[in-house]
Tab-separated table of C-alpha atoms in Angstrom:
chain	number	residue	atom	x	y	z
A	104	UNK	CA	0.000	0.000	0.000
A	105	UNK	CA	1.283	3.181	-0.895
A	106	UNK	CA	1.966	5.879	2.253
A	107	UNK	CA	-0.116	8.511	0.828
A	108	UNK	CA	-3.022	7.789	-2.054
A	109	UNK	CA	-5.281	10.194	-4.105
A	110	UNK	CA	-7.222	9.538	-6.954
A	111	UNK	CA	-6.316	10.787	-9.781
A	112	UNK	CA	-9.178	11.521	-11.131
A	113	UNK	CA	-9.739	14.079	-13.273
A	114	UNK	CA	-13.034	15.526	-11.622
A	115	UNK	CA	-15.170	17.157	-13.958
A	116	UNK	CA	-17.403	19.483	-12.572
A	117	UNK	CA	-19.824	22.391	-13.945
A	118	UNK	CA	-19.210	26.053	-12.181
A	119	UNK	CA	-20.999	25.948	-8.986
A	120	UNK	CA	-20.999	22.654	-8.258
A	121	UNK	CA	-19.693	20.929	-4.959
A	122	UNK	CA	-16.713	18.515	-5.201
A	123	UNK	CA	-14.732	16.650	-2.682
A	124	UNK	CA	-11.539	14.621	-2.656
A	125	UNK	CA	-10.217	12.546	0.101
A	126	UNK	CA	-6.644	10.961	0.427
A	127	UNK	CA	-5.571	8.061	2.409
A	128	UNK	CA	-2.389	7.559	4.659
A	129	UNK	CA	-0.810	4.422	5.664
A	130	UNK	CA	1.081	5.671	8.860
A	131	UNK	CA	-0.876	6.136	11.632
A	132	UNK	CA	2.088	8.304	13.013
A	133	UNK	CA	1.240	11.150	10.948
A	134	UNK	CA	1.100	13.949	12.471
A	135	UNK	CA	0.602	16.943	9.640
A	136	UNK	CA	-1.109	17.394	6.915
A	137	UNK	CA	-1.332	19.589	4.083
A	138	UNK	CA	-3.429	20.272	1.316
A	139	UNK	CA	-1.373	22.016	-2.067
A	140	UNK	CA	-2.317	23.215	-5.367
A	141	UNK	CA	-0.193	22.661	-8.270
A	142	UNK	CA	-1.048	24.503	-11.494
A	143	UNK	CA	-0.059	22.796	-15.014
A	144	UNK	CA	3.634	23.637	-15.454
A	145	UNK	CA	3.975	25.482	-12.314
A	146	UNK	CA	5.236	25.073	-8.594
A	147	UNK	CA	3.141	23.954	-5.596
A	148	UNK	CA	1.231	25.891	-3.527
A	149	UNK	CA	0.301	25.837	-0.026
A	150	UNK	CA	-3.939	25.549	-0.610
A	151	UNK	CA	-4.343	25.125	3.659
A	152	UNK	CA	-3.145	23.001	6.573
A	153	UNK	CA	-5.153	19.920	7.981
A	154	UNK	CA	-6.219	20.704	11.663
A	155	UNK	CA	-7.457	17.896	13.832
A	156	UNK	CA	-10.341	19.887	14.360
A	157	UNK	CA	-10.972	20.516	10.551
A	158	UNK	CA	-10.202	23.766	8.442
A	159	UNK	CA	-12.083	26.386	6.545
A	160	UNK	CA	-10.834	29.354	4.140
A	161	UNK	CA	-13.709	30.654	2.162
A	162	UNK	CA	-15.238	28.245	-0.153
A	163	UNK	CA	-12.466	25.241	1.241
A	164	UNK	CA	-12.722	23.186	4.225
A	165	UNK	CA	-10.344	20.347	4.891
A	166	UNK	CA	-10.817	17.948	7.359
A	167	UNK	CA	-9.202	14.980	8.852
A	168	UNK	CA	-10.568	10.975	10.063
A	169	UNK	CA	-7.806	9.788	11.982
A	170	UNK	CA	-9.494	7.039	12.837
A	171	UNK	CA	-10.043	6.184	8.886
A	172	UNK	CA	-6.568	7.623	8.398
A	173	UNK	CA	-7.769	9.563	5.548
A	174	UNK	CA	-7.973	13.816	4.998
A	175	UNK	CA	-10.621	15.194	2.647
A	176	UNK	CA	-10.944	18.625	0.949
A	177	UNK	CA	-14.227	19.986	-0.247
A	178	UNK	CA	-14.878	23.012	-2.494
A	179	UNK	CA	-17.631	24.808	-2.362
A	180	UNK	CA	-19.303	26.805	-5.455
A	181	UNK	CA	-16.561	25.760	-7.814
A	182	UNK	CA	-15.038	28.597	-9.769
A	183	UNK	CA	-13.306	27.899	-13.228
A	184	UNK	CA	-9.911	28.969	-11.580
A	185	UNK	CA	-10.169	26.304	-9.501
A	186	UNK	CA	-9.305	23.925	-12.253
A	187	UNK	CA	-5.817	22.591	-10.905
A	188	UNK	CA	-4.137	19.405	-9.342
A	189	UNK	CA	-4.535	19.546	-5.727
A	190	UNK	CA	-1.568	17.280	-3.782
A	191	UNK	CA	-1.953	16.036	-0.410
A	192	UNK	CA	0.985	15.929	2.083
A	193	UNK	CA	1.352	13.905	4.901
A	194	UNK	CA	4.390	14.533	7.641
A	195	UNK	CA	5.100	11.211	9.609
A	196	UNK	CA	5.978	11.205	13.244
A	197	UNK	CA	9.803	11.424	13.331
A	198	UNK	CA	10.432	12.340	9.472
A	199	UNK	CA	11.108	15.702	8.361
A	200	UNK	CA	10.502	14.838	4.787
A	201	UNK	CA	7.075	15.050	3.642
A	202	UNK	CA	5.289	12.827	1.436
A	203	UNK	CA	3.405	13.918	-1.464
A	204	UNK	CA	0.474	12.312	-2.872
A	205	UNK	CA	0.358	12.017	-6.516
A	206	UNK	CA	-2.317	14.300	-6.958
A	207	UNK	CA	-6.240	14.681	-8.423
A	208	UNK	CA	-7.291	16.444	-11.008
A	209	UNK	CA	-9.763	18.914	-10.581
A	210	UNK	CA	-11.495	20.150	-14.041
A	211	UNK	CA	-14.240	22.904	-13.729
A	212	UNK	CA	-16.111	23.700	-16.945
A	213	UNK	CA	-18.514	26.494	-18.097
B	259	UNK	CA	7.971	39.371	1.420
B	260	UNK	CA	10.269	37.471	-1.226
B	261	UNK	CA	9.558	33.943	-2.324
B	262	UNK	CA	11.821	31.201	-2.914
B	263	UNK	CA	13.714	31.917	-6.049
B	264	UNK	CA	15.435	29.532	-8.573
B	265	UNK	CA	17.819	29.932	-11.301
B	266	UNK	CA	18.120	29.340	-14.134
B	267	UNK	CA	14.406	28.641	-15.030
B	268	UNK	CA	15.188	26.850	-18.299
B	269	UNK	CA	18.099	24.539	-18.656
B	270	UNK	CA	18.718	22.680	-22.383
B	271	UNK	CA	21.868	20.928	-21.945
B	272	UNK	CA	23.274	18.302	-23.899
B	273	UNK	CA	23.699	14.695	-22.730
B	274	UNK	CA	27.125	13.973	-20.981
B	275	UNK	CA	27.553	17.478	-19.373
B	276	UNK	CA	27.409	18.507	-15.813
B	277	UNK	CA	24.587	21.066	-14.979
B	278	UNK	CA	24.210	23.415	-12.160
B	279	UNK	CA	21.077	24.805	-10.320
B	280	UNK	CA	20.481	27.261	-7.557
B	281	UNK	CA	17.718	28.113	-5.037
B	282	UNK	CA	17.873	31.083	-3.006
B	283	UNK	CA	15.279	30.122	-0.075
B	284	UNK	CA	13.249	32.482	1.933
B	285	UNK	CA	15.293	34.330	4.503
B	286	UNK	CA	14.430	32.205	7.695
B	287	UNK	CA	13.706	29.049	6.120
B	288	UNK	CA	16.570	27.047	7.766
B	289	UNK	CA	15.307	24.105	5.618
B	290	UNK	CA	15.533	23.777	2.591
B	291	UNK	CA	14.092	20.475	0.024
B	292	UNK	CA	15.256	19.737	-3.532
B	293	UNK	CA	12.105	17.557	-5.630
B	294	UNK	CA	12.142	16.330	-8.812
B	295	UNK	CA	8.983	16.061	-11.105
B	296	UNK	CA	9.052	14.360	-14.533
B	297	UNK	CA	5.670	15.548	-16.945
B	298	UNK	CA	2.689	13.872	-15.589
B	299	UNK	CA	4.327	12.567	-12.518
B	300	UNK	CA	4.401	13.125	-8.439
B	301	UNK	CA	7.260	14.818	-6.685
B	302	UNK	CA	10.609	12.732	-5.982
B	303	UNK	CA	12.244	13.577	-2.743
B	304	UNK	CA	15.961	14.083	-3.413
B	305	UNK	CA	17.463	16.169	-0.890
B	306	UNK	CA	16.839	17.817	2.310
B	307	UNK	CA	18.854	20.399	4.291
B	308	UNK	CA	18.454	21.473	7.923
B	309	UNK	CA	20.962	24.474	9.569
B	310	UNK	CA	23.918	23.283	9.864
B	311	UNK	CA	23.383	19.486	10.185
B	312	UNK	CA	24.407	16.388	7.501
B	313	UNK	CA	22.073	16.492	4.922
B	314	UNK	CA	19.510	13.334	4.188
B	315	UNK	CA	20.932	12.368	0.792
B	316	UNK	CA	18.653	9.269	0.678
B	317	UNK	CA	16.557	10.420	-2.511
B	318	UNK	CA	18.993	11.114	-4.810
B	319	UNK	CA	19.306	8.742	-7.620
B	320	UNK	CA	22.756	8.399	-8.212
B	321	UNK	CA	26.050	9.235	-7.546
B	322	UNK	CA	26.141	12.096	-10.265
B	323	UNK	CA	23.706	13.946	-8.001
B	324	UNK	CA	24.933	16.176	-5.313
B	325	UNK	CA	24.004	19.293	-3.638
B	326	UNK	CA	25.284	21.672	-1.202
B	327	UNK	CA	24.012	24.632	0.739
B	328	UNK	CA	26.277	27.590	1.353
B	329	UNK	CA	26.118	29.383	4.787
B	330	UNK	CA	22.689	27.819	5.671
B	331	UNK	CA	21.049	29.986	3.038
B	332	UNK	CA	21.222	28.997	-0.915
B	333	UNK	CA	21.779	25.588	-2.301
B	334	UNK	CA	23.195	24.429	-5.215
B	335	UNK	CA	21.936	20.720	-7.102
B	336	UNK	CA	24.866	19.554	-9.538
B	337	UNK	CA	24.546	17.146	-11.812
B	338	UNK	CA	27.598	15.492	-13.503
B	339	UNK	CA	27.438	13.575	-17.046
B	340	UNK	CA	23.752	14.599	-17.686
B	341	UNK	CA	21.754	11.464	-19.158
B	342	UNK	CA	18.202	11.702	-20.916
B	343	UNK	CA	16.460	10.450	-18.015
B	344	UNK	CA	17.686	13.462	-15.817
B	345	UNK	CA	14.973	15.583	-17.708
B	346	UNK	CA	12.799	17.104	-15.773
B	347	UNK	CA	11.516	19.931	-13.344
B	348	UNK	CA	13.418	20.446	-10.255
B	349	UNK	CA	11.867	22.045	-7.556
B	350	UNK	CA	13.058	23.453	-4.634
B	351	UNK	CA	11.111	24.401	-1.499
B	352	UNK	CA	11.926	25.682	2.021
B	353	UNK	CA	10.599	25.869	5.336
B	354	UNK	CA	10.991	27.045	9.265
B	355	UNK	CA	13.256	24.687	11.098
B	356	UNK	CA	11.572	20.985	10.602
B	357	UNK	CA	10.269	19.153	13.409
B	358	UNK	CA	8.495	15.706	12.813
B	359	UNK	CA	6.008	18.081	13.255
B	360	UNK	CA	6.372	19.871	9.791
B	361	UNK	CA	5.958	22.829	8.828
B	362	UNK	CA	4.441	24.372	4.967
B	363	UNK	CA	6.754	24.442	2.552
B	364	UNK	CA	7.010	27.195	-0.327
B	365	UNK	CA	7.985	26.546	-3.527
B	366	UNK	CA	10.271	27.998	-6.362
B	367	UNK	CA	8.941	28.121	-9.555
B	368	UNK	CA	11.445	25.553	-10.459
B	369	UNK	CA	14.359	24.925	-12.925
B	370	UNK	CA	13.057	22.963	-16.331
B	371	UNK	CA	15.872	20.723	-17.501
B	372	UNK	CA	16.187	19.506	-20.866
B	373	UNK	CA	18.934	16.624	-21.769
B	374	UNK	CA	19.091	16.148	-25.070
């Protein structure tokens, strides 16, 4: 089993709609978790953290199942900017180095 | 505040020569990630920096791969005898000080390199 699994997806969704994504972790050790946007052809970037307690920015809340050992990121109202890959990241207890999900992509059409 | 910056952005080099790319990381950040991404594909962990101690080396792919970081600030990823296969984006990130905790990381907007 891989230590941190999206689907790939892509999502196709119309403006407005709702979507959600969840991604999976093997460790149960983990201890932070991050939710990134990657562009086509362009860097990460930091989209929000993962608080036990859940997250919210706007039209994004992130929440995680530590029981289920999975995080999940809904959007609300999807806007056509919105269209991107969106990585998850999981930090394990004791590692410094992060591991990246492979990503889902997230298509919003007219 | 400035962002993590990389040099050069574009790299076409041709196959058997040794390359050389740079990150300047956000003043603070004492560590500092090199990631590789072929088209289509996740992020490869190759390096990882933290102050002044021994870097983790474990993800780079060969012996041709090296990096160091200068006065706990930039970092430099050399590659000797280019191959092909060494084509890719390289990415380089940094954070605060790195605690099994964890901490966001920020992103360059990478160096594309092309082996031909």
């Amino acid at each position: 089993r891989k230590e941190v699994e999206q689907d790939p997806g892509p999502f196709n969704v119309p403006e407005g709609a709702t979507v959600a994504f969840n991604c999976t972790y093997s460790n149960s050790a983990s201890q932070s978790f991050f939710w990134y946007r990657q562009d086509c052809r362009k860097e990460p970037k930091l989209l929000m953290s993962v608080y036990s307690s859940g997250n919210e920015d706007g039209r994004f809340t992130a929440q995680l199942n530590r029981a289920s050992q999975y995080i999940s990121l809904l959007i609300r109202d999807s806007k056509l900017s919105d269209s991107a890959t969106y990585l998850c990241v999981v930090n394990s207890g004791g590692s410094y180095i992060p591991t990246f999900g492979r990503g889902t992509s997230l298509i919003v059409h007219p | 505040g400035a962002g993590v910056s990389q040099s050069p952005s574009n790299k076409v080099t041709e196959k058997g020569k040794d390359v050389e790319l740079r990150c300047d990381p956000i003043s603070g950040h004492t560590a500092l990630y090199w990631y590789r991404q072929s088209l289509g594909q996740g992020l490869e962990f190759l390096i990882y920096f933290q102050g002044n101690s021994a870097p983790d080396k474990s993800g780079l792919p060969s012996d041709r791969f090296s990096a160091e970081r200068t006065g706990g600030s930039v970092s430099t990823l050399t590659i000797q005898r280019t191959q092909q296969e060494d084509s890719a984006v390289y990415l380089c990130a940094s954070s605060l000080a790195s605690t099994s905790g964890g901490y966001e990381q920020y992103f360059g907007p990478g160096t594309r390199l092309t082996v031909t």
